[in-house]
Coordinates of C-alpha atoms in Angstrom, one line a residue:
M29 CA 0.0 0.0 0.0
K30 CA 1.4 3.4 -1.0
A31 CA 2.3 5.6 2.0
K32 CA 0.1 8.6 2.6
Y33 CA 2.5 10.3 5.1
I34 CA 6.2 10.9 5.2
N35 CA 8.6 8.8 7.2
P36 CA 9.6 10.9 10.2
Y37 CA 12.9 9.0 10.6
T38 CA 14.2 10.6 7.4
D39 CA 16.2 13.8 7.6
F40 CA 13.6 15.5 5.5
G41 CA 10.6 14.2 7.3
F42 CA 11.9 14.9 10.8
K43 CA 12.8 18.5 9.9
K44 CA 9.5 19.0 8.0
I45 CA 7.5 18.1 11.1
F46 CA 9.6 19.7 13.8
G47 CA 12.4 21.9 12.3
E48 CA 10.6 24.6 10.3
E49 CA 9.5 27.9 11.6
A50 CA 5.9 27.0 10.9
S51 CA 6.5 23.8 12.9
K52 CA 7.4 25.6 16.1
P53 CA 4.1 24.9 17.9
L54 CA 4.6 21.1 17.2
L55 CA 8.1 21.1 18.5
I56 CA 7.1 23.1 21.6
D57 CA 4.2 20.6 22.3
F58 CA 6.6 17.6 21.8
L59 CA 9.2 19.0 24.1
N60 CA 6.7 20.0 26.8
A61 CA 5.4 16.4 26.7
L62 CA 8.9 15.1 27.3
L63 CA 10.1 17.6 29.9
P64 CA 9.0 18.0 33.6
E65 CA 6.2 20.5 34.2
Q66 CA 8.6 23.0 35.8
H67 CA 10.5 23.2 32.5
K68 CA 7.5 24.1 30.4
I69 CA 8.4 26.0 27.2
T70 CA 6.2 28.9 26.1
D71 CA 8.3 30.0 23.1
L72 CA 11.3 28.9 21.0
T73 CA 13.8 30.5 18.7
F74 CA 15.5 28.3 16.1
K75 CA 19.3 28.8 16.1
N76 CA 22.0 27.9 13.6
T77 CA 22.3 24.1 13.5
E78 CA 26.0 24.3 12.5
Q79 CA 28.4 25.0 15.3
L80 CA 32.2 25.5 14.9
G81 CA 34.8 24.9 17.6
L82 CA 36.9 27.6 19.1
T83 CA 40.0 26.7 17.1
D84 CA 40.8 25.2 13.7
L85 CA 41.6 21.9 15.5
D86 CA 38.1 21.6 16.8
R87 CA 35.7 19.5 14.8
K88 CA 32.4 20.9 13.5
A89 CA 29.1 19.8 15.0
I90 CA 25.9 19.8 13.0
Y91 CA 22.6 19.3 14.8
D92 CA 19.2 18.3 13.4
I93 CA 17.4 20.9 15.4
Y94 CA 19.0 23.5 17.7
C95 CA 16.7 26.0 19.5
E96 CA 16.5 28.3 22.5
N97 CA 13.5 29.1 24.7
D98 CA 12.5 32.4 26.2
K99 CA 14.6 31.8 29.3
G100 CA 17.8 31.3 27.2
E101 CA 17.9 27.5 27.8
K102 CA 19.3 25.5 24.9
F103 CA 17.7 22.4 23.2
I104 CA 19.5 20.1 20.8
V105 CA 17.1 17.6 19.2
E106 CA 18.8 14.8 17.2
L107 CA 17.2 12.0 15.2
Q108 CA 19.6 9.0 15.2
K109 CA 18.6 6.5 12.4
A110 CA 21.1 3.8 13.0
K111 CA 23.5 2.5 15.6
Q112 CA 27.0 3.9 15.4
N113 CA 30.3 3.9 17.3
Y114 CA 30.7 6.3 20.2
F115 CA 27.1 7.6 20.0
K116 CA 27.0 8.6 23.7
E117 CA 30.3 10.4 23.3
R118 CA 28.9 12.3 20.3
T119 CA 26.0 13.7 22.2
V120 CA 28.2 14.7 25.1
Y121 CA 30.5 16.4 22.7
Y122 CA 27.5 18.2 21.1
S123 CA 26.5 19.5 24.5
T124 CA 29.8 21.4 24.9
F125 CA 29.0 23.8 22.1
P126 CA 25.8 25.4 23.6
I127 CA 27.7 25.5 26.9
R128 CA 30.8 27.3 25.5
E129 CA 28.8 29.8 23.4
Q130 CA 27.4 31.2 26.6
A131 CA 30.8 32.6 27.6
E132 CA 30.8 36.4 27.9
K133 CA 33.7 38.7 27.4
G134 CA 35.2 40.5 30.4
N135 CA 34.0 39.8 33.9
W136 CA 31.6 36.9 33.9
N137 CA 30.3 34.9 36.8
Y138 CA 29.9 31.6 34.8
N139 CA 26.1 31.5 35.4
L140 CA 25.0 29.1 32.7
K141 CA 21.6 28.4 31.2
A142 CA 20.4 24.8 31.1
V143 CA 21.3 22.6 28.1
Y144 CA 19.1 19.7 27.0
C145 CA 20.3 17.1 24.5
I146 CA 17.4 15.0 23.2
G147 CA 18.0 11.9 21.0
I148 CA 15.2 10.1 19.2
L149 CA 16.8 6.7 18.5
D150 CA 15.6 4.2 15.9
F151 CA 17.7 1.5 17.7
T152 CA 18.3 0.3 21.3
F153 CA 21.4 0.7 23.4
D154 CA 23.6 -2.4 23.6
D155 CA 24.3 -2.0 27.3
H156 CA 21.7 -1.5 30.0
D157 CA 23.9 -1.9 33.1
S158 CA 22.5 1.2 34.6
S159 CA 18.9 0.4 33.9
P160 CA 16.8 -2.2 35.8
N161 CA 14.4 -2.4 32.9
Q162 CA 15.9 -3.1 29.5
N163 CA 12.6 -2.1 27.8
D164 CA 12.6 1.5 29.0
V165 CA 11.7 3.9 26.3
V166 CA 12.8 7.2 28.0
H167 CA 16.3 7.4 29.4
S168 CA 16.8 10.7 31.4
I169 CA 20.4 11.3 32.5
K170 CA 21.9 13.9 34.8
L171 CA 25.3 14.4 36.4
K172 CA 25.2 12.8 39.8
N173 CA 27.6 12.1 42.7
Q174 CA 28.5 8.8 44.4
H175 CA 25.4 9.1 46.6
N176 CA 23.1 9.3 43.5
K177 CA 22.4 13.0 44.2
V178 CA 22.2 15.4 41.3
F179 CA 25.5 17.4 41.3
Y180 CA 24.6 19.7 38.4
E181 CA 21.0 20.4 37.3
K182 CA 21.5 22.3 34.1
L183 CA 22.8 19.5 31.8
H184 CA 20.2 17.0 30.7
F185 CA 20.5 14.1 28.3
I186 CA 17.2 12.4 27.2
Y187 CA 17.2 9.4 24.9
L188 CA 14.1 7.8 23.4
E189 CA 14.6 4.2 22.4
M190 CA 11.8 4.0 19.8
P191 CA 12.0 0.2 19.2
N192 CA 11.0 -0.3 22.9
F193 CA 7.8 1.7 22.5
A194 CA 5.2 -1.0 22.0
K195 CA 1.9 0.6 23.2
Q196 CA -1.2 0.2 21.0
E197 CA -3.6 3.1 20.3
Y198 CA -6.0 2.0 23.1
E199 CA -3.1 2.1 25.6
L200 CA -2.0 5.7 25.0
Q201 CA -2.5 7.7 28.1
T202 CA 0.0 10.7 28.2
R203 CA 0.8 13.4 25.7
L204 CA 4.2 11.8 25.3
D205 CA 2.6 8.4 24.5
K206 CA 0.7 10.1 21.7
W207 CA 3.8 11.7 20.2
L208 CA 5.8 8.5 20.4
Y209 CA 3.0 6.6 18.7
F210 CA 2.7 9.3 16.1
I211 CA 6.5 9.2 15.3
K212 CA 6.7 5.4 15.3
H213 CA 3.7 4.7 13.1
L214 CA 3.2 7.8 11.0
E215 CA 4.3 6.2 7.7
D216 CA 1.9 3.4 8.2
F217 CA -1.3 5.5 8.8
Q218 CA -3.8 5.8 5.9
Q219 CA -6.1 8.0 8.0
I220 CA -5.8 10.0 11.2
P221 CA -6.6 7.9 14.2
T222 CA -9.4 9.2 16.4
I223 CA -7.1 9.7 19.4
F224 CA -5.3 12.5 17.5
N225 CA -8.3 14.9 17.6
D226 CA -6.7 18.2 18.6
E227 CA -5.3 21.1 16.5
I228 CA -1.6 20.3 17.1
F229 CA -1.8 16.8 15.8
K230 CA -4.1 17.8 12.9
E231 CA -1.4 20.3 11.9
A232 CA 1.3 17.6 12.3
F233 CA -0.6 15.2 10.0
N234 CA -1.2 18.1 7.5
K235 CA 2.5 18.9 7.3
A236 CA 3.3 15.2 7.0
E237 CA 0.9 14.4 4.2
L238 CA 2.7 13.7 1.0
A239 CA -0.1 15.1 -1.2
N240 CA 0.7 18.5 0.4
L241 CA 4.3 18.6 -0.8
G242 CA 5.4 20.3 -4.0
Q243 CA 7.5 18.5 -6.5
T244 CA 10.7 19.9 -5.3
E245 CA 10.0 18.8 -1.7
L246 CA 8.8 15.4 -2.9
D247 CA 12.2 14.9 -4.8
K248 CA 14.1 15.9 -1.6
Y249 CA 12.0 13.5 0.4
E250 CA 12.5 10.6 -2.0
S251 CA 16.2 11.2 -1.8
S252 CA 16.2 11.4 2.0
L253 CA 14.1 8.2 2.1
K254 CA 16.5 6.3 -0.1
V255 CA 19.4 7.3 2.2
Y256 CA 17.5 6.2 5.3
R257 CA 16.6 2.8 3.8
D258 CA 20.2 2.2 2.5
L259 CA 21.7 3.3 5.7
K260 CA 19.4 1.1 7.9
G261 CA 19.9 -1.9 5.6
V262 CA 23.7 -1.7 5.6
I263 CA 24.3 -0.9 9.2
D264 CA 21.6 -3.2 10.7
T265 CA 23.0 -6.2 8.9
A266 CA 26.7 -5.4 8.8
F267 CA 27.5 -3.4 11.8
D268 CA 30.4 -5.0 13.7
E269 CA 31.5 -2.6 16.5
G270 CA 34.7 -4.2 17.4
K271 CA 36.3 -5.1 14.0
L272 CA 38.0 -2.7 11.6
E273 CA 37.1 -4.8 8.6
G274 CA 33.4 -4.6 9.5
K275 CA 33.6 -0.8 9.7
L276 CA 35.4 -0.7 6.3
E277 CA 32.8 -2.9 4.7
I278 CA 30.0 -0.6 5.9
A279 CA 32.0 2.4 4.7
R280 CA 32.4 0.8 1.2
K281 CA 28.7 0.3 0.9
L282 CA 27.9 3.8 2.2
L283 CA 30.2 5.4 -0.4
K284 CA 27.5 4.5 -2.9
S285 CA 25.0 6.7 -1.1
P286 CA 24.7 10.5 -1.1
L287 CA 26.2 10.7 2.4
S288 CA 29.2 13.0 2.8
D289 CA 32.6 11.7 3.9
E290 CA 32.0 13.3 7.3
E291 CA 28.7 11.6 7.7
I292 CA 30.1 8.2 6.7
A293 CA 32.9 8.7 9.2
S294 CA 30.4 9.5 11.9
Y295 CA 28.3 6.4 11.3
T296 CA 31.3 4.0 11.1
G297 CA 33.7 5.4 13.6
L298 CA 36.4 5.7 10.9
T299 CA 38.3 8.9 10.3
V300 CA 37.5 11.1 7.3
E301 CA 41.0 10.4 6.0
Q302 CA 40.2 6.6 6.1
I303 CA 37.0 7.3 4.2
R304 CA 38.9 9.3 1.5
L305 CA 41.5 6.5 1.2
L306 CA 38.7 4.0 0.6
K307 CA 37.2 6.3 -2.0
A308 CA 40.5 6.7 -3.8
D309 CA 41.0 2.9 -3.8
K310 CA 37.7 2.2 -5.5

């Protein structure tokens, strides 16, 4: 059956639903469903998703969505389509950019605004040593001391393991449940389920409907969908975290996709130089 709605796990689909200026009410609603009540967002400003380090030696970070609320708190929202090496390290690294950009010239008291790094994962973590329930969907992480007391309250990492979300429509209770159900099953819907009966979700379905896209957007979506399917197919079947040859094999296959050298390096854990050598050896 032909899809009626876009796949939200594609770069195009995710940014169409949450990353455009007109999508701001949707993103605010989603974040408010995810965050505690005391952190409720009333307004957001989209910021440049490309961040550069302080020196030429620093690597560049490119976020899916980067925004700031009316209190100056920063939000990075990342869609991660496939498992990759050092994913946790990558999100920690990303968090350093919105922290460092708050530095002020001259006398400054180091009073920082909160930073939230949110990852929507189309895979599950390999290790669950810190979790009593391996089927958790939401992982909320803060910096704590040896007594399990929060040491610093302004740095939050929230990961959503989408494969673990197994609720059916009749089981949905919270606003977050509805958003997770929407994201996970959007591409399969042929009509809007009755549970999505408010204006926010009606707008989300309207933005996601393929019939509402112009030809240029449809072409971009088809290209994004192909990358998503190729990437998932290659990494899900060939990912071998501990072996160099496994990484090289993945890289060779991804060289046939529109992904950049930097993106292939990120997904495989190889260096950009290694990717370029592979390309030259083809």
